[in-house]
Short mmCIF file of C-alpha atoms and ligand atoms in Angstrom, two decimals:
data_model
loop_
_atom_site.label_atom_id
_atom_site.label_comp_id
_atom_site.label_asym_id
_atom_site.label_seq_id
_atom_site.Cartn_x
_atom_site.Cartn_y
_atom_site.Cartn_z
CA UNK Z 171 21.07 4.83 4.48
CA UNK Z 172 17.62 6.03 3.59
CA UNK Z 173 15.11 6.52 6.07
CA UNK Z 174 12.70 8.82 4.78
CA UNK Z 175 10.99 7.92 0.85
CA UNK Z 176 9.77 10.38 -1.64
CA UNK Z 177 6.42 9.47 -1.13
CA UNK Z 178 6.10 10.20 2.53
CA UNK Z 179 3.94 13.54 1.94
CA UNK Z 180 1.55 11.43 -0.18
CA UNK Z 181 0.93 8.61 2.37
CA UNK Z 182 1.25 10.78 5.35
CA UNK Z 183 -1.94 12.73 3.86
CA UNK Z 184 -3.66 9.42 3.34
CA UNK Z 185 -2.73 8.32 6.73
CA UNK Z 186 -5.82 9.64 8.86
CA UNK Z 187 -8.23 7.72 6.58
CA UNK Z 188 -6.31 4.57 5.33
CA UNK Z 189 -8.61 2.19 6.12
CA UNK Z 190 -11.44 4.32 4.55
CA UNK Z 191 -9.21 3.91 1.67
CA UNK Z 192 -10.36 0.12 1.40
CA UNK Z 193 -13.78 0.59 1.18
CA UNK Z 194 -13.32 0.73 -2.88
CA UNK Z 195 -14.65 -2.55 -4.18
CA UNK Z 196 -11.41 -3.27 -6.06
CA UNK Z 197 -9.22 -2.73 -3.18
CA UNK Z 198 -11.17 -4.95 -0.80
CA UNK Z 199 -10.59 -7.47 -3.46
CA UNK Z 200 -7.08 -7.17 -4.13
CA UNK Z 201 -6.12 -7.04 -0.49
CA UNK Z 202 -9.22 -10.04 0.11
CA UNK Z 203 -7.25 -11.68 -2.59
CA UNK Z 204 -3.64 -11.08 -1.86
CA UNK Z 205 -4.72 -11.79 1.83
CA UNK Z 206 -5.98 -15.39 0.78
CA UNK Z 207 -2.94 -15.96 -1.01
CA UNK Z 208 -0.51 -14.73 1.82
CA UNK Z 209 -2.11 -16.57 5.02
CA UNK Z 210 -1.48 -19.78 4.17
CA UNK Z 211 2.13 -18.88 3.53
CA UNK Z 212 2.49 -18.73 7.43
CA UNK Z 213 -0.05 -21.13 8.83
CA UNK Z 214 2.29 -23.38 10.59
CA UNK Z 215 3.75 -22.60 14.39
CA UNK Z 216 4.13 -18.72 15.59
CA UNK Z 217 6.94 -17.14 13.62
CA UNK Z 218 8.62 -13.82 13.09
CA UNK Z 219 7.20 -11.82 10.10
CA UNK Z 220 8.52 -8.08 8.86
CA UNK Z 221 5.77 -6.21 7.11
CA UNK Z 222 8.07 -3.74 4.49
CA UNK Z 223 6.11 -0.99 4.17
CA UNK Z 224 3.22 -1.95 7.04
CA UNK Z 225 1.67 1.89 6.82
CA UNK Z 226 -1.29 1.94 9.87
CA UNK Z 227 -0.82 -1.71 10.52
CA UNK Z 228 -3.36 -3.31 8.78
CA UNK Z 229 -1.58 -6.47 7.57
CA UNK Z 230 0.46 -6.49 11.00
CA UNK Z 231 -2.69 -6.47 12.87
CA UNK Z 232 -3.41 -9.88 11.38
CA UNK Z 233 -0.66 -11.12 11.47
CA UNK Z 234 -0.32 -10.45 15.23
CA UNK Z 235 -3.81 -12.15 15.43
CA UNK Z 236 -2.67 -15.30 13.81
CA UNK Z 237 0.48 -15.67 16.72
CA UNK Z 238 3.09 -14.29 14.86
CA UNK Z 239 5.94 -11.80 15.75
CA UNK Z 240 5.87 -9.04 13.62
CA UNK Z 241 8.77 -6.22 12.89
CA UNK Z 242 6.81 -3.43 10.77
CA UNK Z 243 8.92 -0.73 8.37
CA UNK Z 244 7.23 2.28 7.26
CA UNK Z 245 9.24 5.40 6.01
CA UNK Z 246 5.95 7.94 6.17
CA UNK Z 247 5.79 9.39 9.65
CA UNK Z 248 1.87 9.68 10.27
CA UNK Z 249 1.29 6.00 9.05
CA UNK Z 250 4.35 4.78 10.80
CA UNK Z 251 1.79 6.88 13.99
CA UNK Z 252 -1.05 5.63 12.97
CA UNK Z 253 0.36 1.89 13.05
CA UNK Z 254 1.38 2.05 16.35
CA UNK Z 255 -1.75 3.82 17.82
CA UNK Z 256 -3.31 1.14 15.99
CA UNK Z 257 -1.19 -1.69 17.27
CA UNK Z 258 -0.02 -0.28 20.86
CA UNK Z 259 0.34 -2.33 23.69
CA UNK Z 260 -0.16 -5.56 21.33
CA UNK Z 261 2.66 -8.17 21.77
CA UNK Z 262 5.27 -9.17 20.08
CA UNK Z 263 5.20 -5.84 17.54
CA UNK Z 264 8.00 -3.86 16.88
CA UNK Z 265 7.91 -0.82 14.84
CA UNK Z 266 10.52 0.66 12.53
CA UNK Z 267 10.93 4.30 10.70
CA UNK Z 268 12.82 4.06 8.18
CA UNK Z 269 12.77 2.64 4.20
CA UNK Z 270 13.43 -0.85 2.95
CA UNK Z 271 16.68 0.31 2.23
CA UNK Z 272 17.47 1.96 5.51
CA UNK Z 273 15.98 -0.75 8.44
CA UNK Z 274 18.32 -2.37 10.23
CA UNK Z 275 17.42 -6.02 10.84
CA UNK Z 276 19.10 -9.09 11.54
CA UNK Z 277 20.53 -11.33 8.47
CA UNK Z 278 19.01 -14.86 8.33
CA UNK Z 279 16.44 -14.31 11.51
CA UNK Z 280 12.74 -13.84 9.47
CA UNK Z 281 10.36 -17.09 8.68
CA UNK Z 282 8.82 -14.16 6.49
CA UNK Z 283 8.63 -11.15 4.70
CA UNK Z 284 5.43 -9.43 3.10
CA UNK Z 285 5.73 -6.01 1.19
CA UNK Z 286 2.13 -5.25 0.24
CA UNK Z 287 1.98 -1.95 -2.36
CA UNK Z 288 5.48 -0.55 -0.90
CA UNK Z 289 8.97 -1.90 -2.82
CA UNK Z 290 7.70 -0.24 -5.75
CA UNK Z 291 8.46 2.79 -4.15
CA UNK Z 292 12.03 1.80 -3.74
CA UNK Z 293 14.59 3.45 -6.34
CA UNK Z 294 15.75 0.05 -6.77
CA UNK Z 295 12.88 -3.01 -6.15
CA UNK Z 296 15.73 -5.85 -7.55
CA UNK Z 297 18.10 -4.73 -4.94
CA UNK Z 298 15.32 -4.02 -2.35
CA UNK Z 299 14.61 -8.27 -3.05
CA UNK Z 300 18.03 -9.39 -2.66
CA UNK Z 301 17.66 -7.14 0.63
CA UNK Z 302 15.04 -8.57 2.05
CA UNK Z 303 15.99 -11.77 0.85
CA UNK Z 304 18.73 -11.54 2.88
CA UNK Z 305 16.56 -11.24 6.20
CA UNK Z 306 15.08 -14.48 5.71
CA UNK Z 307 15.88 -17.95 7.18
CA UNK Z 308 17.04 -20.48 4.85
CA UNK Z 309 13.57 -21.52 3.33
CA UNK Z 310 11.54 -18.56 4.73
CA UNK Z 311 9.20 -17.02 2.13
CA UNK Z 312 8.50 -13.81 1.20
CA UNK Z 313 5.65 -12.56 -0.50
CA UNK Z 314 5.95 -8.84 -2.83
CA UNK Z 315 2.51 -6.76 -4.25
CA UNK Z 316 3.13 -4.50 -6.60
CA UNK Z 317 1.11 -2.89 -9.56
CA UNK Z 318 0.85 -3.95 -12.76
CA UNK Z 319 2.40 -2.31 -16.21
CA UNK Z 320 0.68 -4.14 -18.64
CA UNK Z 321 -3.08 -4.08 -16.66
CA UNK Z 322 -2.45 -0.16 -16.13
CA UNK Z 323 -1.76 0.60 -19.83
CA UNK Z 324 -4.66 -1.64 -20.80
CA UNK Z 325 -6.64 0.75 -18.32
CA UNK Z 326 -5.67 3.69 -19.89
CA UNK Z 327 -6.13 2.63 -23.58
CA UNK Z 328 -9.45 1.56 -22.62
CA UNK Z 329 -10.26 5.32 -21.33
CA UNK Z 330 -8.86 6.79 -24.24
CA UNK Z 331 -6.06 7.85 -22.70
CA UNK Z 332 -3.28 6.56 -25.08
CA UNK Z 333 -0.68 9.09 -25.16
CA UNK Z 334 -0.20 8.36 -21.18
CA UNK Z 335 -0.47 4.62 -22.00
CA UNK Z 336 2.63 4.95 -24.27
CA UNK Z 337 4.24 7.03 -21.75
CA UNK Z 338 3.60 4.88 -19.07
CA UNK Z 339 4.93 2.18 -21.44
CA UNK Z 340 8.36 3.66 -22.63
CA UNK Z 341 9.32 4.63 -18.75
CA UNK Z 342 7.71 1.42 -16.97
CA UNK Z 343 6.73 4.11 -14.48
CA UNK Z 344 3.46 5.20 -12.88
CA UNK Z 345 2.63 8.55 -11.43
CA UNK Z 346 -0.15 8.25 -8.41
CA UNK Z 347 -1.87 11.61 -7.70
CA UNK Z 348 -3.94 12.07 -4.60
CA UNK Z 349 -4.68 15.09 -1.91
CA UNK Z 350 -2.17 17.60 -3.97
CA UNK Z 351 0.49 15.44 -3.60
CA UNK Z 352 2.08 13.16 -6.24
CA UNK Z 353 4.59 9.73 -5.69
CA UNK Z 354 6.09 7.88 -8.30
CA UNK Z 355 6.23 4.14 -8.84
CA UNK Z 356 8.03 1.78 -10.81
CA UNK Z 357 5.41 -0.35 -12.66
CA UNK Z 358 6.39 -4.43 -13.63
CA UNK Z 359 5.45 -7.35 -15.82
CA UNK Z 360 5.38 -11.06 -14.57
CA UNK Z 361 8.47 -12.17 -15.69
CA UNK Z 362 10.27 -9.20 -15.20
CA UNK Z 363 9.24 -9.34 -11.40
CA UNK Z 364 10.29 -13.47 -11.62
CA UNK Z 365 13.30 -12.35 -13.01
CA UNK Z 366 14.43 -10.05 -10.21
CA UNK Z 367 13.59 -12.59 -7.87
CA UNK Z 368 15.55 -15.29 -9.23
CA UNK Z 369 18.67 -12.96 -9.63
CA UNK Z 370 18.24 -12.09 -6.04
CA UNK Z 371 18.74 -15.54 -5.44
CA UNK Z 372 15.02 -16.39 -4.32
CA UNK Z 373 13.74 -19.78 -5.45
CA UNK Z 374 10.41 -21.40 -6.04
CA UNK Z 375 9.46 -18.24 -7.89
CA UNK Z 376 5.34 -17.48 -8.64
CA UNK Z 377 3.83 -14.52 -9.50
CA UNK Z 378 0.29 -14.30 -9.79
CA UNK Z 379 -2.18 -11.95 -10.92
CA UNK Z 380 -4.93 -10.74 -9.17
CA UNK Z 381 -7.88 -9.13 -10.47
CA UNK Z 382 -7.99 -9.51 -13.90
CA UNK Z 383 -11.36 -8.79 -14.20
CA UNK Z 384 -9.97 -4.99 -14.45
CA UNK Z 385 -8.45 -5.85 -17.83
CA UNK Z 386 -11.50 -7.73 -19.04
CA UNK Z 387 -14.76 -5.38 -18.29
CA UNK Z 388 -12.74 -2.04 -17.07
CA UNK Z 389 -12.50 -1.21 -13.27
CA UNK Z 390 -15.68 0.39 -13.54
CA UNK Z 391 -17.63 -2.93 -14.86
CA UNK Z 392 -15.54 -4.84 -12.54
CA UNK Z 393 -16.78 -2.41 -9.46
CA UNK Z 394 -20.66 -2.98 -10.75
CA UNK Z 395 -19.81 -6.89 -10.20
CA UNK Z 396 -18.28 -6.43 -6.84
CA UNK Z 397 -20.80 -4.55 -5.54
CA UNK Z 398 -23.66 -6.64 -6.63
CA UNK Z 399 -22.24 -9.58 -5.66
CA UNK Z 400 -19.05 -9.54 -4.04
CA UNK Z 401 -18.65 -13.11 -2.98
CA UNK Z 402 -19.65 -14.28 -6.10
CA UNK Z 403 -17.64 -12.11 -7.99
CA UNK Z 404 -14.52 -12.60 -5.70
CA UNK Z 405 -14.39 -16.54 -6.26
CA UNK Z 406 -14.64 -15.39 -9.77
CA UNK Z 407 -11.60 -13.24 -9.66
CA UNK Z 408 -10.06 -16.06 -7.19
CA UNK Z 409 -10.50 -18.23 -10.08
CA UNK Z 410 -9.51 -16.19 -12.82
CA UNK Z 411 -5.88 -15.33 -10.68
CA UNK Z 412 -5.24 -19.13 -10.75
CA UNK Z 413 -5.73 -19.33 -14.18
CA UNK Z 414 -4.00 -16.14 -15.79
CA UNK Z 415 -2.21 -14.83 -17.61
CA UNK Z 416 -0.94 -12.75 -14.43
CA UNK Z 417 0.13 -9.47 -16.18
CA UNK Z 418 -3.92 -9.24 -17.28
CA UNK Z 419 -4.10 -8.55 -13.33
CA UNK Z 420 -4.10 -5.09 -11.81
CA UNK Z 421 -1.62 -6.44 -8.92
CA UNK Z 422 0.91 -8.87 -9.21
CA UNK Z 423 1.62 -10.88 -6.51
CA UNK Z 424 5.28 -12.65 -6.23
CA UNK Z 425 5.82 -15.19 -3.79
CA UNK Z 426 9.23 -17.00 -3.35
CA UNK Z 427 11.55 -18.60 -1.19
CA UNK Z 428 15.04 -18.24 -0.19
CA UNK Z 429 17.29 -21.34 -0.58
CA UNK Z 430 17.82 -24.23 1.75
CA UNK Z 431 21.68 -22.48 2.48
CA UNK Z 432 20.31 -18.89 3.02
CA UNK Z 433 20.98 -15.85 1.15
CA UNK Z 434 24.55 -16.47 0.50
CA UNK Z 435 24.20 -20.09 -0.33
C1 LIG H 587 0.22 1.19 -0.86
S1 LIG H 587 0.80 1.56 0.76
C2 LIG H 587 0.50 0.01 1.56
C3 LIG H 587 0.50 0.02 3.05
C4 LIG H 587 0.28 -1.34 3.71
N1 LIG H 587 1.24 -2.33 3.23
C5 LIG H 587 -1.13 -1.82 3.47
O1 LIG H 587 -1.33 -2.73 2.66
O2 LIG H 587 -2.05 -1.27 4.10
C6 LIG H 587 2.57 1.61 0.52
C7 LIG H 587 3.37 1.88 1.78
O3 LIG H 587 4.76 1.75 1.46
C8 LIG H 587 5.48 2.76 2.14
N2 LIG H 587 6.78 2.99 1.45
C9 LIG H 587 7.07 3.92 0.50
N3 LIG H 587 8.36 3.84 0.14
C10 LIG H 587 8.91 2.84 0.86
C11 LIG H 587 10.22 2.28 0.94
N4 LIG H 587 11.23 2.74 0.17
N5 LIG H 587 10.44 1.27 1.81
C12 LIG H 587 9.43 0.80 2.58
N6 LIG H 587 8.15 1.27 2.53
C13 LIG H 587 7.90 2.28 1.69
C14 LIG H 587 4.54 3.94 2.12
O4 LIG H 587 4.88 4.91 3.08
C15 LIG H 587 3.18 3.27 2.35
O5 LIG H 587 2.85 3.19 3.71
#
């Protein structure tokens, strides 16, 4: 059982000023995109939602607004404090310390599951899938964020920085460095992410990329259009996710299902 991940120290020194985090044009957009292609997901009658990974609460917090249950995981201490300052005395939130790997939750019992920026974390995401996968109701839906290989090493061959391209390449790994502390990632391509979610048994399969405007004009040309325009240059990038290809995108997005039987189906 693992409760605690190796990037804890990383996130908990990011924790006081998540939000602030945000303010970065592109990560508005990913998370204004990724939002816009999560809520309808769960826009029928209140249902019970776990948010793997839910750091300060952000997600929860709308999810809570829309009527739903919500049963948040985090594994870093001061964002698993900051979520519940952030969320106290709302209803129908329960909190969890521990890992994807580590939470205890009921098989079959979830309408949904969101992991937004977290399974990537996991030593394993394909078995952290088949995990969550097996918290669902038959036909609940989960929907997975993680970055993406092919956009990153685009990123860094555009910056000159090749050797770490190929590096980044050869071990399908990332290394994020912020506030002296370092956490390490495991970085995917659209169909390898499809094809963990089919072997976890997950069906109706989609993964979608989301800002692929990265890839085309750089992050720094994209941030110039976002901040001269961001509405116009969001429906751009809304457009451009629906179109693809989605490993041009710096996130993938994988939405699925599980089966009409459940799980073990
Ligand atoms: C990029 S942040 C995203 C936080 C939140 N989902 C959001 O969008 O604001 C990733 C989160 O995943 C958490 N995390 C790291 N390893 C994890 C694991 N093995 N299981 C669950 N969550 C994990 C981190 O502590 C961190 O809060």
């Amino acid at each position: 059982v693992t409760l605690s991940s190796p990037s804890n120290p990383l996130y908990d020194g990011l924790a006081d000023h998540y939000d602030e985090h945000f303010a970065a044009p592109h990560r508005r957009a990913y998370d204004d995109l990724a939002w816009r292609a999560c809520r309808p997901l769960w826009s029928g009658p209140p249902g019970s939602i776990v948010d793997v990974g839910c750091g300060v609460g952000r997600w929860a917090g709308r999810w809570l607004d829309a009527g739903h249950r919500v049963t948040g995981i985090e594994p870093a201490p001061r964002m698993a404090a900051a979520a519940r300052a952030r969320l106290a005395g709302r209803t129908g939130f329960t909190l969890l310390e521990a890992t994807v790997d580590g939470a205890d939750l009921p098989s079959g019992a979830y309408d949904g599951v969101v992991a937004m920026g977290s399974l990537q974390y996991a030593p394993d995401l394909p078995a952290a899938l088949a995990r969550v996968h097996g918290w669902l109701r038959p036909g609940g839906t989960v929907a997975v964020l993680v970055d993406s290989l092919a956009a990153l090493v685009t990123e860094l061959a555009r910056a000159g920085r090749v050797e770490e391209a190929a590096e980044r390449l050869r071990t399908r790994r990332g290394l994020w460095r912020t506030g002296g502390h370092e956490a390490s990632l495991s970085l995917w391509d659209a169909a390898g992410l499809a094809s963990a979610a089919t072997a976890a048994g997950l069906t109706q399969v989609r993964v979608t990329g989301l800002l692929l405007g990265a890839a085309v004009e750089g992050v720094a040309g994209l941030n110039e259009r976002l901040r001269a325009d961001y509405d116009t240059a969001l429906a751009q990038e809304w457009a451009r996710a629906q179109a693809g290809p989605a490993d041009l995108g710096k996130q993938l997005l994988l939405t699925a299902r599980a089966g009409p039987s459940g799980p073990t189906g």
